[in-house]
Coordinates of C-alpha atoms in Angstrom, one line a residue:
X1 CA 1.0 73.2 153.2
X2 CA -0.9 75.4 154.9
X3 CA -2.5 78.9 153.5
X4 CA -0.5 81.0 156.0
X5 CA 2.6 78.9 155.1
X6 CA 2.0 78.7 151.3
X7 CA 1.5 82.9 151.4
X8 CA 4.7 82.9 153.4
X9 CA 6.8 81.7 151.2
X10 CA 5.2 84.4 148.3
X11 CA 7.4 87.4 149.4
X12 CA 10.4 85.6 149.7
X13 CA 10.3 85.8 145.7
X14 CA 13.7 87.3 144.3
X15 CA 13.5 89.8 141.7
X16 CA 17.9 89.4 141.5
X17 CA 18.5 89.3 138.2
X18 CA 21.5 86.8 137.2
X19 CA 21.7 86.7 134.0
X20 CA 25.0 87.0 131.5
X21 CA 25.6 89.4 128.7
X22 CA 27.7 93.1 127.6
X23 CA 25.3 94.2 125.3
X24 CA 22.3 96.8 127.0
X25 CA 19.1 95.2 126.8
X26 CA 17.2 98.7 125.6
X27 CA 14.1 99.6 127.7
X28 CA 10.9 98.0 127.0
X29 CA 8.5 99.9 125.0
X30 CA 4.8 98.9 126.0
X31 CA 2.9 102.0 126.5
X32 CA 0.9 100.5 129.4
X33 CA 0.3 97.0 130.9
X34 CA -3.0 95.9 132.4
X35 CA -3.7 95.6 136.1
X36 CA -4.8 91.8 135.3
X37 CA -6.8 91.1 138.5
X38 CA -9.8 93.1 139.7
X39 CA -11.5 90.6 141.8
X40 CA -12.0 91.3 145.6
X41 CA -10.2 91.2 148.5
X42 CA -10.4 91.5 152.2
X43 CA -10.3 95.1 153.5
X44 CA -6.2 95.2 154.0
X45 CA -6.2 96.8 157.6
X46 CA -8.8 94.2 158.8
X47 CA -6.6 91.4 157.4
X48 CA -3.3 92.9 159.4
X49 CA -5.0 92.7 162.3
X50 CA -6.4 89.2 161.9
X51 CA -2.8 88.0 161.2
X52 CA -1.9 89.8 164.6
X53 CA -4.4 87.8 166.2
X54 CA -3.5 84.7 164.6
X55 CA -0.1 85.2 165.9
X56 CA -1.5 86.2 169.4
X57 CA -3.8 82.9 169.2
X58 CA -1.2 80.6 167.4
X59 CA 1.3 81.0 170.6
X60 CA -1.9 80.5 173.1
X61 CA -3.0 77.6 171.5
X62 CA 0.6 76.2 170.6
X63 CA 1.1 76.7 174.9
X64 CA -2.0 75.0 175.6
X65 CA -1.4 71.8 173.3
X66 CA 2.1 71.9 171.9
X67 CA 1.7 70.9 168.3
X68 CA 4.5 70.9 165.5
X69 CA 1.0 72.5 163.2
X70 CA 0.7 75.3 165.7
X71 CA 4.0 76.1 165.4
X72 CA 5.1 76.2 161.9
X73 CA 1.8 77.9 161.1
X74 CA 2.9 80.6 164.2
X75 CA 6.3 81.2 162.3
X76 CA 4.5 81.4 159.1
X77 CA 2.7 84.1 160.3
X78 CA 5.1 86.1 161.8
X79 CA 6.8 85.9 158.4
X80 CA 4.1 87.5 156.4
X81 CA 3.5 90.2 159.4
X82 CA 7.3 91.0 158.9
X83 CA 7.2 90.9 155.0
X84 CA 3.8 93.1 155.0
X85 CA 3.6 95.1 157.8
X86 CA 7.5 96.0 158.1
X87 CA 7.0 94.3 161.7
X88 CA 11.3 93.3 161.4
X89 CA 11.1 92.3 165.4
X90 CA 9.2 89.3 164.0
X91 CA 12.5 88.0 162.3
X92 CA 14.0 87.6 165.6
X93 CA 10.9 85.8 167.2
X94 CA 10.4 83.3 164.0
X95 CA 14.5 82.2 163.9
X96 CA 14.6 81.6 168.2
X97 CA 11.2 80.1 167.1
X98 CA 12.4 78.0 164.4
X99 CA 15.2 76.7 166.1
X100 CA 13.3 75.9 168.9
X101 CA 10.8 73.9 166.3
X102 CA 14.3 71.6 164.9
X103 CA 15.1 71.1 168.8
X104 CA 11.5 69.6 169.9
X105 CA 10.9 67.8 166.3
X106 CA 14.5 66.8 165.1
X107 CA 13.2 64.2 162.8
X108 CA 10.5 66.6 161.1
X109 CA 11.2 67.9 157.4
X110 CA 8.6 70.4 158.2
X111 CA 10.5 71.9 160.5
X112 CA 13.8 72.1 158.1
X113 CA 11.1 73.6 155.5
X114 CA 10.1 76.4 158.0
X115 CA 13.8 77.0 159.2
X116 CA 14.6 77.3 155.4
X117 CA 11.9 79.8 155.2
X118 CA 13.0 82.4 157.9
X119 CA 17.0 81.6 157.3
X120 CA 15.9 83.0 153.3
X121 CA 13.8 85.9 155.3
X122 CA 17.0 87.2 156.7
X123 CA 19.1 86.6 153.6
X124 CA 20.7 83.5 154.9
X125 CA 20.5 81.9 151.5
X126 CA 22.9 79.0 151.7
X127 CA 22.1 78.0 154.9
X128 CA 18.5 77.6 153.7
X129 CA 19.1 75.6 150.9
X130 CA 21.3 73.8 153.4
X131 CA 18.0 73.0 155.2
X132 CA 15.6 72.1 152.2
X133 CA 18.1 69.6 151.7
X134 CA 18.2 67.7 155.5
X135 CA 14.1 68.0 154.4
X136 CA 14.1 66.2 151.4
X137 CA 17.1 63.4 153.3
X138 CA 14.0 63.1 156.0
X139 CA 11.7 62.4 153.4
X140 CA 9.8 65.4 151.9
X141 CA 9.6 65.7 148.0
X142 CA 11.7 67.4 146.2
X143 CA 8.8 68.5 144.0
X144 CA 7.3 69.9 147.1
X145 CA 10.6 71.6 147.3
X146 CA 11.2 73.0 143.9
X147 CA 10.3 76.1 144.0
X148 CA 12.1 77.2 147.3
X149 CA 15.0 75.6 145.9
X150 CA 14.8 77.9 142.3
X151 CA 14.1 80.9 144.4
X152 CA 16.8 80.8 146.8
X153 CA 19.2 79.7 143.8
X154 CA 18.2 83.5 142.0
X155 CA 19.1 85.0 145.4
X156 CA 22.7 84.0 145.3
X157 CA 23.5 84.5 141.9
X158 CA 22.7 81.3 139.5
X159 CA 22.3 82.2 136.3
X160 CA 18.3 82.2 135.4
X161 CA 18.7 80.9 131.7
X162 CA 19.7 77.6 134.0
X163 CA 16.9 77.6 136.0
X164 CA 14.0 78.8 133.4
X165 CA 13.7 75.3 132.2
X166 CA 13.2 73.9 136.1
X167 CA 10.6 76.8 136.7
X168 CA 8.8 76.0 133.6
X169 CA 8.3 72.2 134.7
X170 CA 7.0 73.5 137.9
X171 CA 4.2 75.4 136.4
X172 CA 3.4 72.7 133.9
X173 CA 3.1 69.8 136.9
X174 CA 1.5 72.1 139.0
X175 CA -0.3 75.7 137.8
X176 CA -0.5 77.4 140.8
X177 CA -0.3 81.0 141.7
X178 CA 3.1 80.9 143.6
X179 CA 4.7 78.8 141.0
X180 CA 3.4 80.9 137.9
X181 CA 5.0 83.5 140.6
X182 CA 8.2 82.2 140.3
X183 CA 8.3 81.5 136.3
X184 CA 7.8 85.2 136.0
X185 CA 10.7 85.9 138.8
X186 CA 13.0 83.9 136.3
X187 CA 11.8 85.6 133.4
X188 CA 12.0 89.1 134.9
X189 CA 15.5 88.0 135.8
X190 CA 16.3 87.1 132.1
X191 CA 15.4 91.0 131.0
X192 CA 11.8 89.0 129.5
X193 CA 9.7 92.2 131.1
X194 CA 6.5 91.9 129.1
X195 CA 6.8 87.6 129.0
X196 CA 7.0 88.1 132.7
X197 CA 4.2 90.7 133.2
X198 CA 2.2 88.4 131.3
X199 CA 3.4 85.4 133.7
X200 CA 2.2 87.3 136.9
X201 CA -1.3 88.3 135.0
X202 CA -1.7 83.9 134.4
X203 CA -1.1 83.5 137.5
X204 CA -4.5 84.8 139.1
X205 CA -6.2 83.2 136.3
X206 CA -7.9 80.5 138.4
X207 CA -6.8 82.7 142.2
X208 CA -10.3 82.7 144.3
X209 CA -8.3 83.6 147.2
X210 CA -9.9 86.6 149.4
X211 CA -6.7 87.5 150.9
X212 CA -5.2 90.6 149.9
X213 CA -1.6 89.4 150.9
X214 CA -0.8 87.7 147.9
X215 CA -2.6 89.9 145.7
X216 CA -0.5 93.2 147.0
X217 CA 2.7 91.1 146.7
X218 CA 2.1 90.3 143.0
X219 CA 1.4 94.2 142.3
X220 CA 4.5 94.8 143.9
X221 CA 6.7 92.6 142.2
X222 CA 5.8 93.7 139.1
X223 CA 5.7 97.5 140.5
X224 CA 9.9 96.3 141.2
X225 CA 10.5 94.6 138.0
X226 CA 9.4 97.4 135.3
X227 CA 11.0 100.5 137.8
X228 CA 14.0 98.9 139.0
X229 CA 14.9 96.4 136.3
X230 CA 13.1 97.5 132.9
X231 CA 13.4 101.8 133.9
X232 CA 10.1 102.0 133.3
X233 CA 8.9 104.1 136.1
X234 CA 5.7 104.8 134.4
X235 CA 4.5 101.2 134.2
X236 CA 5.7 100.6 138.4
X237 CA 3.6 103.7 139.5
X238 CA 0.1 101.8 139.1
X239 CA 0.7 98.9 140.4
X240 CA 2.3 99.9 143.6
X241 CA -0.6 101.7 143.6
X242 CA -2.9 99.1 143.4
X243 CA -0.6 97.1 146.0
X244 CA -1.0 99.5 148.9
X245 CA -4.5 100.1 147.6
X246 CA -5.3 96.5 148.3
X247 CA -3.0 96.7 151.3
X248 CA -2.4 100.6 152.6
X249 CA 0.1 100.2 155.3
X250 CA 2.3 97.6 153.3
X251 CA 5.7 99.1 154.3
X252 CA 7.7 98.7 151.4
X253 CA 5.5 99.3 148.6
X254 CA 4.6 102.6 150.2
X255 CA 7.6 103.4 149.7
X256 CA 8.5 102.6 146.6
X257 CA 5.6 104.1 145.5
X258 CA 6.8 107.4 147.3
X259 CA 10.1 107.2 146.1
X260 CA 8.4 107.6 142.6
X261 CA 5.9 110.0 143.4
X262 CA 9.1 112.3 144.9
X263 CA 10.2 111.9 141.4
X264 CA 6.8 113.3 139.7
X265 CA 6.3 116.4 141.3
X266 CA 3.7 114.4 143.8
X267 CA 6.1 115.2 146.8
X268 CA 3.0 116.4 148.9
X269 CA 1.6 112.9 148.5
X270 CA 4.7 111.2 149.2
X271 CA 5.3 113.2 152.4
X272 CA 1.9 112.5 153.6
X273 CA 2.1 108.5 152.6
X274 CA 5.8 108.3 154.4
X275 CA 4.5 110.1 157.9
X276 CA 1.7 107.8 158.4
X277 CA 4.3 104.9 158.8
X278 CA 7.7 106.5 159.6
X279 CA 6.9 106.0 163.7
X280 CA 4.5 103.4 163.8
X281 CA 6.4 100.5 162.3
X282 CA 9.7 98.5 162.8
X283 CA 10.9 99.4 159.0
X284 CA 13.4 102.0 159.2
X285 CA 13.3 103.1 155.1
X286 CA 9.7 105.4 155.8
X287 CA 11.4 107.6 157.8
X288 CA 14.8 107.7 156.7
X289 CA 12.7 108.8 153.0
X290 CA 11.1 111.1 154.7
X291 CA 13.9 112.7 155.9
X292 CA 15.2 113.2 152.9
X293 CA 11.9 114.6 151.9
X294 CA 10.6 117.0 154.4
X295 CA 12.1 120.7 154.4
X296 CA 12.0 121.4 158.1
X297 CA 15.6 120.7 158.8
X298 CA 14.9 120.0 162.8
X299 CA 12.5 117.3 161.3
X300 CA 14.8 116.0 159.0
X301 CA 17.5 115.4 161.6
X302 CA 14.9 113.8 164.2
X303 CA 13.9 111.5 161.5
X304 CA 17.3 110.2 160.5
X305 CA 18.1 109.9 163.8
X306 CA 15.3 107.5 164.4
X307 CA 15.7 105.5 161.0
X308 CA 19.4 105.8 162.1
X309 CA 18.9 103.9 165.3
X310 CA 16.3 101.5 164.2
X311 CA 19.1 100.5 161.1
X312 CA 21.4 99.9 163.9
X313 CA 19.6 97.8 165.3
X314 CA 18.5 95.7 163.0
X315 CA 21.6 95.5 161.3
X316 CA 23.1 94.1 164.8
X317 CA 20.4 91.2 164.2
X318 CA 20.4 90.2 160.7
X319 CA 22.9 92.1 159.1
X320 CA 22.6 90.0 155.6
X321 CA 18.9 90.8 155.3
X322 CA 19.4 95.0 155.7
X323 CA 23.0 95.4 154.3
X324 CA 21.0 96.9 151.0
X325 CA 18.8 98.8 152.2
X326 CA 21.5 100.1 155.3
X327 CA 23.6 100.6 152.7
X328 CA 21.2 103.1 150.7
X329 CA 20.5 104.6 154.2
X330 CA 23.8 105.4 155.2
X331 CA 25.0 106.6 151.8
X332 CA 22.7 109.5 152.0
X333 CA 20.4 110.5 154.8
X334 CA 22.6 108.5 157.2
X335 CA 25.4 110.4 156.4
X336 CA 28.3 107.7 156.8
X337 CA 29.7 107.2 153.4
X338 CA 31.9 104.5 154.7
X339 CA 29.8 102.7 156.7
X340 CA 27.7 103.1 153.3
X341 CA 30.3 101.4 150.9
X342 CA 31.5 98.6 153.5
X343 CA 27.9 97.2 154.2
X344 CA 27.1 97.6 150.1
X345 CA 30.5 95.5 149.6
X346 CA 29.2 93.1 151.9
X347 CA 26.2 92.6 150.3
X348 CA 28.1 92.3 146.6
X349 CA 29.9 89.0 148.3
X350 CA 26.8 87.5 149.8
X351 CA 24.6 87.7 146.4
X352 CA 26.0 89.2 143.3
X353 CA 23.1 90.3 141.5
X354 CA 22.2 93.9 139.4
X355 CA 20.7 95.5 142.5
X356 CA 24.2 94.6 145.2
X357 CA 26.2 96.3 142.4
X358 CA 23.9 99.2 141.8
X359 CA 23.6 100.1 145.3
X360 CA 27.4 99.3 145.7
X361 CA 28.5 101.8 143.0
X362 CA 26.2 104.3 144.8
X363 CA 28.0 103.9 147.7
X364 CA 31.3 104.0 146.6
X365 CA 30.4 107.2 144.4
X366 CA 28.9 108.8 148.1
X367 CA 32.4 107.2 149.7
X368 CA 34.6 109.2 146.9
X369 CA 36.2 105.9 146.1
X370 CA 36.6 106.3 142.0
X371 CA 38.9 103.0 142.1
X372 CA 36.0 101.0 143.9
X373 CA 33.3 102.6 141.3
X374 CA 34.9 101.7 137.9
X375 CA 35.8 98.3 140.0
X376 CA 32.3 97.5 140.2
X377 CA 31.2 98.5 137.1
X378 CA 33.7 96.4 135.3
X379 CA 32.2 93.4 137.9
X380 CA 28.9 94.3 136.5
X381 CA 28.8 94.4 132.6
X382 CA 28.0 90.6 132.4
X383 CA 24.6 91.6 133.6
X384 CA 23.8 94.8 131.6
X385 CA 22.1 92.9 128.7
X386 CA 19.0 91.9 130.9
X387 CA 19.2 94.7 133.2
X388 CA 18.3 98.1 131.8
X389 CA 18.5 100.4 135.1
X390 CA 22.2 98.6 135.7
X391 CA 22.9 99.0 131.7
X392 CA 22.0 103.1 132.2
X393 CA 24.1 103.4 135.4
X394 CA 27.2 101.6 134.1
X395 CA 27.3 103.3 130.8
X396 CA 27.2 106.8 132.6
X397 CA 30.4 105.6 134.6
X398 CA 32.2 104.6 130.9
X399 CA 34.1 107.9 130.4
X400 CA 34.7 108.1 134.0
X401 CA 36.3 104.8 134.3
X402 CA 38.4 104.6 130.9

């Protein structure tokens, strides 16, 4: 595979959380976890705007001499611009793209790998597994196809304990950054916090990549798993950190790590971090944040008007990929509680994981639907022993839903 294909596939990663259980997991209790990786990496603005030229040169060069490499490493690279740079236009270029690669190169498994690839990108789960499939009937290795095939599994709900076995064989037959990637993923999703921490720290034990795309997403995925899995905020503040230190304007890890600095009497910092990307990029979330953020009410209104519109859009386009984060949107700076619970219901049915039925319960709390709350939370004890931000919310709701 190529590099721009194998770094593709690294954000694609599922921190989902399927495991079974009644009893609350408590909190981890580490008072710190190391960074694990301090070697160097290519200045993070310079790299963006190498992968806009690749994808600029890709589609000249693809014209010039039509190639099935040119093109899956095209749509590769539109993937990681869309996964780092918040570029979400990208997703509609890389599926007309992809479907266009199937049409000139039926008999390709390539091509049913990188139409597997953007189908997961826009939370078309099933339908990508649907396609690593028709790759392996054409003839490509199911090794090769492992790890897809475990993280798209986590997306829609299989139970990790099943798939820790299949994730440790991957690592043992081939220890490799995105595999020791996806071992920790599994782990994570098993309420194993400082197992998996340790997982992500192995897995740059032999990295002598320069790129700082892979680097940033493993700081961010651990910055996810202790803050929105373990409730460890204080572990997640340093590494998103170091995620947007290795790559500044990475969208989503600015703000998460604005989210938290809101929550730490940093709100200054936050403000500042959000407005740098809230009009310059195709993700919605730093503005409608920022909204919520700012106290100039004229300001708060123009700027969940814009995240507004831009949700709209995208949620026209690839509605599974932004019925979360919509959902979150629309439940408070959005101001349409119903819209708000219907698109978090939506998401509950397409993967049933922790996060759908936290961000469902918030909605139907912003909705005033009590029946729809204590619904949910019943639907989600069997995940509250590996989960300790779910186990927290749930247990507040017990008196409420008696």
């Amino acid at each position: 595979m190529n590099r721009l294909a194998y770094y593709c596939a690294l954000p694609l990663l599922v921190l989902a959380c399927s495991g079974q259980g009644v009893e609350p997991t408590p909190a981890p209790t580490p008072a710190t976890v190391p960074l694990g990786f301090d070697g160097t990496t290519t200045n993070g603005e310079t790299a963006l705007r190498n992968l806009d030229d690749a994808i600029a040169s890709l589609a000249r060069a693809y014209e010039a001499s039509p190639s099935e490499t040119f093109l899956a490493q095209r749509i590769a690279a539109l993937l990681n611009r869309a996964s780092y740079a918040g570029n979400y236009d990208d997703f509609a270029v890389a599926l007309d793209e992809s479907a266009d690669y199937l049409e000139r190169y039926p008999g390709s498994p390539e091509a049913h790998v990188t139409r597997s690839r953007v189908l997961s990108a826009v939370h078309l789960f099933r339908e990508a597994l649907a396609e690593l499939d028709e790759a392996e009937r054409l003839g490509w290795p199911a090794s090769v196809l492992e790890r897809s095939r475990i993280t798209l599994e986590l997306a829609v709900g299989t139970d990790a304990a099943l798939l820790e076995p299949r994730a440790r064989a991957l690592v043992a037959d081939q220890p490799e950054f995105a595999n020791y990637n996806t071992l920790a993923t599994v782990l994570a999703n098993l309420g194993r916090f400082e197992e998996a921490d340790a997982m992500y720290r192995e897995a740059f034990t032999d990295f002598r990549d320069v790129s700082p795309f892979p680097v940033a997403f493993s700081f961010f995925a651990r910055g996810v798993m202790w803050g929105e899995m373990a409730n460890r905020p204080d572990l997640a503040k340093p590494l998103y950190e170091e995620a947007v230190r290795r790559l500044p304007s990475y969208s989503v890890g600015n703000v998460h790590l604005a989210e938290l600095e809101s929550e730490v009497d940093e709100g200054d910092e936050a403000v500042a971090r959000l407005a740098r990307l809230a009009e310059a990029v195709g993700d919605p979330e730093p503005a409608g944040l920022l909204s919520e953020l700012t106290t100039d009410p004229a300001r708060a209104a123009e700027l969940s008007g814009i995240a507004a519109a831009r949700y709209d859009v995208l949620l026209s386009r690839h509605p599974e990929a932004f019925y979360d984060h919509g959902s979150e949107f629309f439940a408070g700076a959005g101001n349409d509680p119903d819209r708000a619970l219907q698109l978090a219901l939506d998401n509950v049915a397409l993967r049933p994981i922790p996060r759908a039925f936290i961000v469902a319960i918030e909605a139907a709390t912003a909705a005033g639907d009590e029946e729809q709350v204590c619904t949910l939370a019943t639907d989600a004890e069997r995940f509250v022993s590996v989960h300790p931000v779910l186990a927290e919310l749930v247990e507040s709701l017990d008196r409420r839903c008696r």
